[in-house]
Coordinates of C-alpha atoms and ligand atoms in Angstrom, one line a residue:
M1 CA -18.0 78.2 -9.5
L2 CA -19.1 75.9 -6.6
K3 CA -15.8 74.8 -5.1
K4 CA -16.3 74.4 -1.3
I5 CA -18.7 71.4 -1.1
L6 CA -20.1 69.8 1.9
I7 CA -20.8 66.0 1.2
T8 CA -22.9 64.4 3.8
G9 CA -22.8 60.7 4.3
G10 CA -19.5 60.4 2.5
A11 CA -18.3 57.4 4.5
G12 CA -21.3 55.3 3.3
F13 CA -21.6 53.1 0.2
I14 CA -22.6 55.7 -2.4
G15 CA -21.2 58.7 -0.6
S16 CA -17.6 57.2 -0.6
H17 CA -17.8 56.7 -4.4
V18 CA -19.0 60.3 -4.8
V19 CA -16.2 61.7 -2.5
R20 CA -13.6 59.6 -4.4
L21 CA -14.8 60.8 -7.8
F22 CA -14.8 64.5 -6.8
V23 CA -11.5 64.4 -4.8
N24 CA -9.7 62.8 -7.8
K25 CA -11.4 64.7 -10.5
Y26 CA -11.4 68.2 -9.0
P27 CA -8.1 69.0 -7.3
D28 CA -9.0 72.7 -6.9
Y29 CA -12.1 72.0 -4.9
Q30 CA -12.4 71.7 -1.2
L31 CA -14.4 68.7 -0.2
V32 CA -15.7 68.2 3.3
N33 CA -17.1 64.9 4.3
L34 CA -19.6 65.1 7.2
D35 CA -20.6 61.8 8.5
K36 CA -21.9 60.4 11.9
L37 CA -20.2 57.0 11.2
T38 CA -23.2 54.9 12.0
Y39 CA -22.9 51.2 11.5
A40 CA -23.1 52.0 7.8
G41 CA -20.4 54.6 7.6
N42 CA -16.8 53.4 7.5
L43 CA -13.6 55.5 6.9
A44 CA -11.9 52.4 5.5
N45 CA -14.0 53.1 2.5
L46 CA -11.9 56.1 1.8
E47 CA -8.4 55.2 2.7
D48 CA -7.1 55.7 -0.8
I49 CA -8.0 59.3 -0.8
Q50 CA -7.9 60.3 3.0
D51 CA -4.6 62.2 2.7
K52 CA -5.3 64.2 -0.4
P53 CA -5.0 68.0 0.2
N54 CA -8.5 68.9 -1.2
Y55 CA -10.3 66.4 1.3
R56 CA -11.3 66.6 4.9
F57 CA -13.5 64.5 7.1
I58 CA -15.6 65.9 10.0
K59 CA -17.5 63.5 12.3
G60 CA -21.0 64.9 13.1
D61 CA -24.7 64.2 13.1
I62 CA -27.0 66.2 10.8
V63 CA -29.8 65.8 13.4
D64 CA -27.8 68.3 15.5
A65 CA -29.1 71.6 14.3
A66 CA -26.8 73.9 16.4
F67 CA -23.7 71.8 15.2
I68 CA -24.9 72.2 11.5
D69 CA -25.3 76.0 11.9
E70 CA -21.9 76.4 13.5
L71 CA -20.3 74.2 10.7
F72 CA -21.9 76.4 8.0
T73 CA -20.6 79.5 9.9
A74 CA -17.0 78.2 10.2
E75 CA -16.7 76.6 6.8
K76 CA -18.6 78.9 4.4
F77 CA -19.7 76.1 2.1
D78 CA -21.0 77.2 -1.3
S79 CA -22.8 73.9 -2.0
V80 CA -24.1 70.7 -0.4
I81 CA -24.4 67.2 -1.8
H82 CA -26.5 65.5 0.6
L83 CA -26.3 61.7 0.8
A84 CA -26.4 61.0 4.6
A85 CA -29.5 58.8 5.4
E86 CA -30.6 55.8 7.1
S87 CA -30.9 53.6 4.0
H88 CA -32.1 50.1 4.8
V89 CA -35.8 49.3 4.3
D90 CA -35.7 46.3 6.8
R91 CA -34.3 48.5 9.5
S92 CA -37.0 51.1 8.8
I93 CA -39.6 48.5 9.5
T94 CA -38.1 47.9 12.9
N95 CA -37.1 51.5 13.8
P96 CA -39.0 54.0 11.9
L97 CA -38.1 56.9 14.1
D98 CA -34.4 56.6 13.3
F99 CA -35.5 57.3 9.7
V100 CA -37.6 60.3 10.6
M101 CA -34.8 61.8 12.5
T102 CA -32.0 61.4 10.1
N103 CA -33.8 61.5 6.8
I104 CA -36.3 64.2 7.6
V105 CA -35.2 66.3 10.5
G106 CA -31.5 66.0 9.3
T107 CA -32.4 67.2 5.9
V108 CA -34.5 70.1 7.2
N109 CA -31.5 71.1 9.5
L110 CA -29.2 71.4 6.5
L111 CA -31.9 73.2 4.5
N112 CA -32.3 75.7 7.4
A113 CA -28.5 76.2 7.5
A114 CA -28.5 76.7 3.6
R115 CA -31.4 79.2 3.9
K116 CA -29.7 81.2 6.6
H117 CA -26.1 81.2 5.5
W118 CA -26.8 81.7 1.7
K119 CA -29.5 84.2 2.0
G120 CA -29.2 87.0 -0.6
D121 CA -26.9 84.8 -2.8
Y122 CA -29.0 81.8 -3.4
E123 CA -28.4 81.8 -7.2
N124 CA -24.7 81.2 -6.6
K125 CA -25.1 78.3 -4.2
R126 CA -26.4 74.7 -4.7
F127 CA -28.3 72.3 -2.5
Y128 CA -28.2 68.8 -4.3
H129 CA -30.4 66.2 -2.5
V130 CA -29.7 62.6 -3.3
S131 CA -32.8 60.4 -3.2
T132 CA -34.4 57.2 -4.3
D133 CA -36.9 55.7 -6.8
E134 CA -38.7 54.1 -3.9
V135 CA -40.6 57.3 -3.3
Y136 CA -42.7 56.5 -6.3
G137 CA -44.0 53.3 -4.8
T138 CA -44.3 50.2 -6.8
L139 CA -45.0 49.4 -10.5
G140 CA -47.1 46.6 -11.8
E141 CA -45.8 44.5 -14.7
D142 CA -45.5 47.5 -17.1
G143 CA -44.5 51.0 -17.1
L144 CA -41.4 53.0 -15.8
F145 CA -41.0 55.7 -13.1
T146 CA -40.6 59.1 -14.7
E147 CA -40.0 62.4 -13.0
E148 CA -43.6 63.1 -13.2
T149 CA -44.8 59.8 -11.4
A150 CA -46.8 60.7 -8.3
Y151 CA -45.2 59.9 -5.0
D152 CA -46.6 56.8 -3.3
P153 CA -44.1 55.4 -0.7
H154 CA -44.9 52.3 1.2
S155 CA -42.0 51.6 3.6
P156 CA -41.1 53.9 6.5
Y157 CA -37.7 54.3 4.7
S158 CA -39.3 55.5 1.4
A159 CA -41.9 57.7 3.3
S160 CA -39.1 59.4 5.0
K161 CA -37.2 60.1 1.7
A162 CA -40.4 61.2 0.0
S163 CA -40.9 63.7 2.9
S164 CA -37.3 65.0 2.6
D165 CA -37.8 65.4 -1.2
H166 CA -40.9 67.5 -0.5
F167 CA -39.0 69.6 2.1
V168 CA -36.3 70.4 -0.6
R169 CA -38.8 71.4 -3.1
A170 CA -40.7 73.5 -0.5
Y171 CA -37.6 75.3 0.4
Q172 CA -36.9 75.9 -3.3
D173 CA -40.4 77.3 -3.9
T174 CA -40.8 79.2 -0.6
Y175 CA -37.3 80.7 -0.1
G176 CA -35.8 80.4 -3.6
I177 CA -33.0 78.1 -2.6
N178 CA -31.2 76.6 -5.6
A179 CA -32.0 73.0 -5.2
V180 CA -31.7 69.8 -7.4
I181 CA -32.9 66.3 -6.7
S182 CA -32.0 63.0 -8.2
N183 CA -34.0 59.8 -7.6
C184 CA -31.9 56.7 -8.3
S185 CA -32.7 53.0 -8.6
N186 CA -30.8 50.3 -6.6
N187 CA -27.1 50.6 -6.7
Y188 CA -24.5 47.7 -6.4
G189 CA -20.6 47.7 -6.4
S190 CA -17.7 47.8 -4.0
Y191 CA -18.1 49.0 -0.4
H192 CA -21.8 48.0 -0.4
F193 CA -22.8 47.1 3.2
P194 CA -23.7 43.4 3.5
E195 CA -27.2 43.9 4.8
K196 CA -28.4 44.6 1.2
L197 CA -29.3 41.9 -1.2
I198 CA -26.2 41.5 -3.4
P199 CA -23.4 41.9 -0.8
L200 CA -25.3 39.9 1.8
S201 CA -25.7 37.1 -0.8
I202 CA -22.0 37.3 -1.8
N203 CA -21.0 37.0 1.8
N204 CA -23.3 34.1 2.6
I205 CA -22.4 32.2 -0.5
K206 CA -18.7 32.7 0.3
N207 CA -19.4 31.3 3.8
N208 CA -21.8 28.5 2.7
L209 CA -24.7 30.0 4.6
P210 CA -28.3 30.2 3.3
I211 CA -29.1 32.9 0.9
P212 CA -32.4 34.3 2.3
V213 CA -34.8 35.1 -0.6
Y214 CA -38.0 37.1 0.5
G215 CA -41.4 35.7 -0.6
K216 CA -41.1 33.9 -3.9
G217 CA -38.1 36.0 -5.1
E218 CA -40.3 37.6 -7.8
N219 CA -39.8 41.2 -6.9
I220 CA -37.9 43.2 -9.5
R221 CA -35.3 45.8 -9.0
D222 CA -33.4 48.0 -11.6
W223 CA -29.7 47.8 -10.8
L224 CA -27.1 50.4 -11.5
W225 CA -23.4 50.2 -10.9
V226 CA -22.5 52.6 -8.1
E227 CA -19.8 54.4 -10.0
D228 CA -22.3 55.2 -12.8
H229 CA -24.4 56.8 -10.2
A230 CA -21.5 58.8 -8.9
R231 CA -20.9 60.0 -12.4
A232 CA -24.5 61.0 -12.7
I233 CA -24.4 63.0 -9.5
D234 CA -21.2 64.8 -10.9
V235 CA -23.0 65.7 -14.1
I236 CA -26.2 66.8 -12.4
F237 CA -24.5 68.8 -9.7
H238 CA -22.5 70.7 -12.3
N239 CA -25.1 71.2 -15.1
A240 CA -28.7 70.8 -13.8
E241 CA -30.9 73.9 -13.7
S242 CA -32.1 74.9 -10.3
G243 CA -35.3 73.3 -9.4
T244 CA -34.8 70.2 -11.6
T245 CA -35.3 66.6 -10.8
Y246 CA -33.6 63.8 -12.6
N247 CA -34.3 60.1 -12.5
V248 CA -31.2 57.9 -12.6
G249 CA -31.4 54.2 -13.4
G250 CA -29.7 51.2 -15.2
H251 CA -32.4 50.1 -17.6
N252 CA -31.5 46.8 -16.0
E253 CA -34.5 45.0 -14.4
W254 CA -33.9 41.8 -12.6
K255 CA -36.2 39.5 -10.7
N256 CA -34.5 38.8 -7.4
I257 CA -34.4 35.1 -7.9
D258 CA -32.9 35.4 -11.3
L259 CA -30.3 37.8 -10.0
I260 CA -29.4 35.3 -7.2
R261 CA -29.1 32.5 -9.6
L262 CA -26.6 34.5 -11.8
L263 CA -24.7 35.5 -8.7
C264 CA -24.5 31.7 -7.6
K265 CA -23.2 30.9 -11.1
I266 CA -20.4 33.6 -10.9
M267 CA -19.5 32.6 -7.4
D268 CA -19.2 28.8 -8.4
E269 CA -16.8 29.8 -11.1
K270 CA -14.7 32.2 -8.9
L271 CA -14.6 29.7 -5.9
D272 CA -13.9 26.7 -8.1
R273 CA -17.0 25.0 -7.0
D274 CA -19.1 22.5 -9.2
A275 CA -21.7 24.2 -11.2
G276 CA -24.9 24.3 -9.1
T277 CA -23.3 24.2 -5.8
S278 CA -24.1 27.7 -4.5
E279 CA -27.7 27.6 -5.8
K280 CA -28.4 24.9 -3.1
L281 CA -28.0 27.7 -0.6
I282 CA -31.1 29.5 -1.8
T283 CA -33.7 29.6 1.0
Y284 CA -37.1 31.1 0.7
V285 CA -38.0 33.1 3.8
T286 CA -41.1 35.2 5.1
D287 CA -41.7 38.1 2.7
R288 CA -40.8 41.7 3.8
A289 CA -44.0 43.6 5.0
G290 CA -45.1 46.1 2.4
H291 CA -42.7 44.7 -0.1
D292 CA -42.8 46.8 -3.4
L293 CA -43.2 44.4 -6.4
R294 CA -41.3 46.3 -9.1
Y295 CA -39.1 49.3 -9.5
A296 CA -37.9 50.5 -12.9
I297 CA -36.6 53.9 -14.0
D298 CA -37.0 56.0 -17.1
S299 CA -33.7 58.0 -17.2
S300 CA -34.2 59.4 -20.7
K301 CA -34.5 63.0 -19.3
L302 CA -31.0 62.7 -17.8
Q303 CA -29.7 61.0 -21.0
N304 CA -31.2 63.6 -23.3
D305 CA -30.5 66.7 -21.3
L306 CA -27.1 66.0 -19.9
G307 CA -25.8 63.1 -21.9
W308 CA -25.3 60.7 -19.1
K309 CA -25.7 56.9 -19.6
P310 CA -24.7 53.8 -17.7
S311 CA -21.3 52.6 -18.7
L312 CA -21.3 48.9 -17.5
Q313 CA -23.4 45.9 -18.5
F314 CA -24.8 44.2 -15.4
E315 CA -23.0 40.8 -15.8
E316 CA -19.7 42.6 -16.1
G317 CA -20.5 44.9 -13.1
L318 CA -21.6 41.9 -11.0
E319 CA -18.5 40.0 -11.8
K320 CA -16.4 43.0 -10.9
T321 CA -18.2 43.3 -7.7
V322 CA -17.8 39.7 -6.7
D323 CA -14.0 40.0 -7.5
W324 CA -13.9 43.1 -5.3
F325 CA -15.6 41.4 -2.2
L326 CA -13.4 38.2 -2.7
S327 CA -10.2 40.3 -2.7
N328 CA -11.3 42.6 0.2
E329 CA -11.9 40.0 2.9
E330 CA -10.5 42.2 5.6
W331 CA -13.1 45.0 4.8
L332 CA -15.9 42.4 4.8
N333 CA -14.7 40.7 8.0
N334 CA -14.5 44.1 9.8
V335 CA -18.0 45.3 8.8
T336 CA -19.5 41.8 9.5
S337 CA -18.1 41.5 13.1
G338 CA -19.7 43.0 16.2
N339 CA -23.2 44.6 15.8
Y340 CA -23.6 43.0 12.4
Q341 CA -24.1 39.6 14.0
T342 CA -26.8 40.8 16.4
Y343 CA -28.6 42.6 13.5
Y344 CA -28.4 39.4 11.3
E345 CA -29.7 37.2 14.0
K346 CA -32.7 39.5 14.8
Q347 CA -33.4 40.0 11.1
Y348 CA -33.2 36.4 9.9
T349 CA -33.4 33.7 12.6
E350 CA -37.2 34.1 13.1
R351 CA -38.1 34.4 9.3
Ligands
LIG401 P1 -25.4 54.0 3.4 O1 -26.4 53.6 4.5 O2 -24.4 53.1 3.0 O3 -24.6 55.4 4.0 C1 -25.2 56.4 4.7 C2 -24.2 57.2 5.4 O4 -24.8 58.3 6.0 C3 -23.3 56.5 6.4 O5 -21.9 56.8 6.1 C4 -23.8 56.9 7.7 O6 -22.8 56.9 8.6 C5 -24.3 58.3 7.4 N1 -25.3 58.9 8.3 C6 -26.3 58.3 8.7 N2 -27.0 59.0 9.6 C7 -26.4 60.1 9.7 C8 -26.5 61.4 10.5 N3 -27.6 61.4 11.3 N4 -25.6 62.4 10.4 C9 -24.5 62.2 9.5 N5 -24.4 61.1 8.9 C10 -25.2 60.0 8.9 O7 -26.3 54.6 2.3 P2 -26.2 54.6 0.7 O8 -26.6 53.4 0.2 O9 -24.8 55.1 0.4 O10 -27.2 55.8 0.3 C11 -26.7 57.1 0.3 C12 -27.9 58.0 -0.2 O11 -28.3 57.6 -1.4 C13 -29.1 57.9 0.8 O12 -29.7 59.2 0.8 C14 -30.0 56.9 0.0 O13 -31.4 57.2 0.4 C15 -29.7 57.3 -1.5 N6 -30.0 56.1 -2.4 C16 -29.4 54.9 -2.1 C17 -29.6 53.9 -3.1 C18 -28.9 52.4 -2.9 O14 -29.3 51.6 -3.8 N7 -28.2 52.3 -1.9 C19 -30.4 54.0 -4.2 C20 -30.8 55.5 -4.4 C21 -30.7 56.4 -3.5
LIG402 P1 -32.4 45.6 -0.7 O1 -31.1 45.3 -1.2 O2 -32.7 45.7 0.7 O3 -32.9 46.9 -1.4 P2 -34.3 47.6 -1.5 O4 -35.3 47.0 -0.6 O5 -34.0 49.0 -1.2 O6 -34.7 47.5 -2.9 O7 -33.4 44.5 -1.4 C1 -33.4 44.2 -2.8 C2 -34.5 43.2 -3.1 O8 -34.0 42.0 -2.4 C3 -35.8 43.5 -2.5 O9 -36.9 43.0 -3.2 C4 -35.8 42.6 -1.1 C5 -35.0 41.4 -1.5 N1 -34.2 40.9 -0.5 C6 -34.2 39.5 -0.2 O10 -34.9 38.7 -0.9 N2 -33.5 39.1 0.8 C7 -32.7 39.7 1.6 O11 -32.0 39.1 2.5 C8 -32.6 41.2 1.4 C9 -31.7 42.1 2.2 C10 -33.4 41.7 0.3

């Protein structure tokens, strides 16, 4: 049984949902959340579980190899669920090296610690690497990403995640580490940092600010409710065979502009605005460089092997998400003060 789990990046968007799920579902596990608390990491995401006896938080940087080695010595983890990453494509275009450091070097540091500390007992340990569908590059109008699709990353973010996936597989093949990888499509839900499309648009609509749509808004993403992703991680962590990869996705493709229009409609209703009011905020801006046209996941392997499937329809999930943001103003105000303003101005004023 794998019971002493290091979860990296547990104070971020998806990580906080994974930590919450595991802490509540597995009272006899010991869950250690290691997070550097970058701009994207926020302990307020975990307030409801922070005092649980099976949970601990440690502040630290996965790029610091000596620190990671000492942590493995002290804590004797028997498994890792690795989510810590720089995760925003636009930031990767501005600062690629941050992505190389955390996403590649940080992952290799964790693999080295696992290799050293679990030597001789790899079959009883587990290294779970959480990755993205963006490693597969872009689709045209047809087709879906399967686990066999060749890697073809286009952004510094997706290139760094692709590299980290390759390192995980290389450590499995070379040293025999028990590793699993999942590649998931775009997530949405509570605690989503408002630099990403959905929470940024909710925040701007709420404040009557322009909704910046890149290019013509025709790019397509496959959206999955974050709690369904956390459930998939739980199922894969406990049941996947070593060396397996699973694609995780919502079978839920939306053109950006259609998604934004739906969001505007929901927000008009929630904010008691006349129908059509929020749509007037839509503003087309310069496209993202190297912008992938379409992502869409075939998750049938996960559905057939392990019985997982998404639980929420998108319209319902989006409404739930809007409700969460509107009733968590303090959280939103806290994360959009300070550095956020500087980022926003740099990212959008010249577009
Ligand atoms: P996020 O940016 O919200 O959170 C990342 C977390 O990692 C933050 O808490 C941050 O403080 C922490 N972190 C960053 N650098 C660190 C370092 N050097 N050391 C320790 N901690 C560090 O990201 P997210 O959206 O929750 O994504 C989590 C993982 O899931 C990432 O690996 C990402 O590639 C992957 N993923 C995300 C999506 C998505 O739609 N958001 C989809 C598929 C896969
Ligand atoms: P994003 O949420 O950054 O996720 P990813 O790039 O990882 O898919 O972007 C989702 C889509 O929305 C993507 O096609 C880029 C587009 N987008 C905008 O049109 N405007 C924005 O302000 C942002 C942040 C994204």
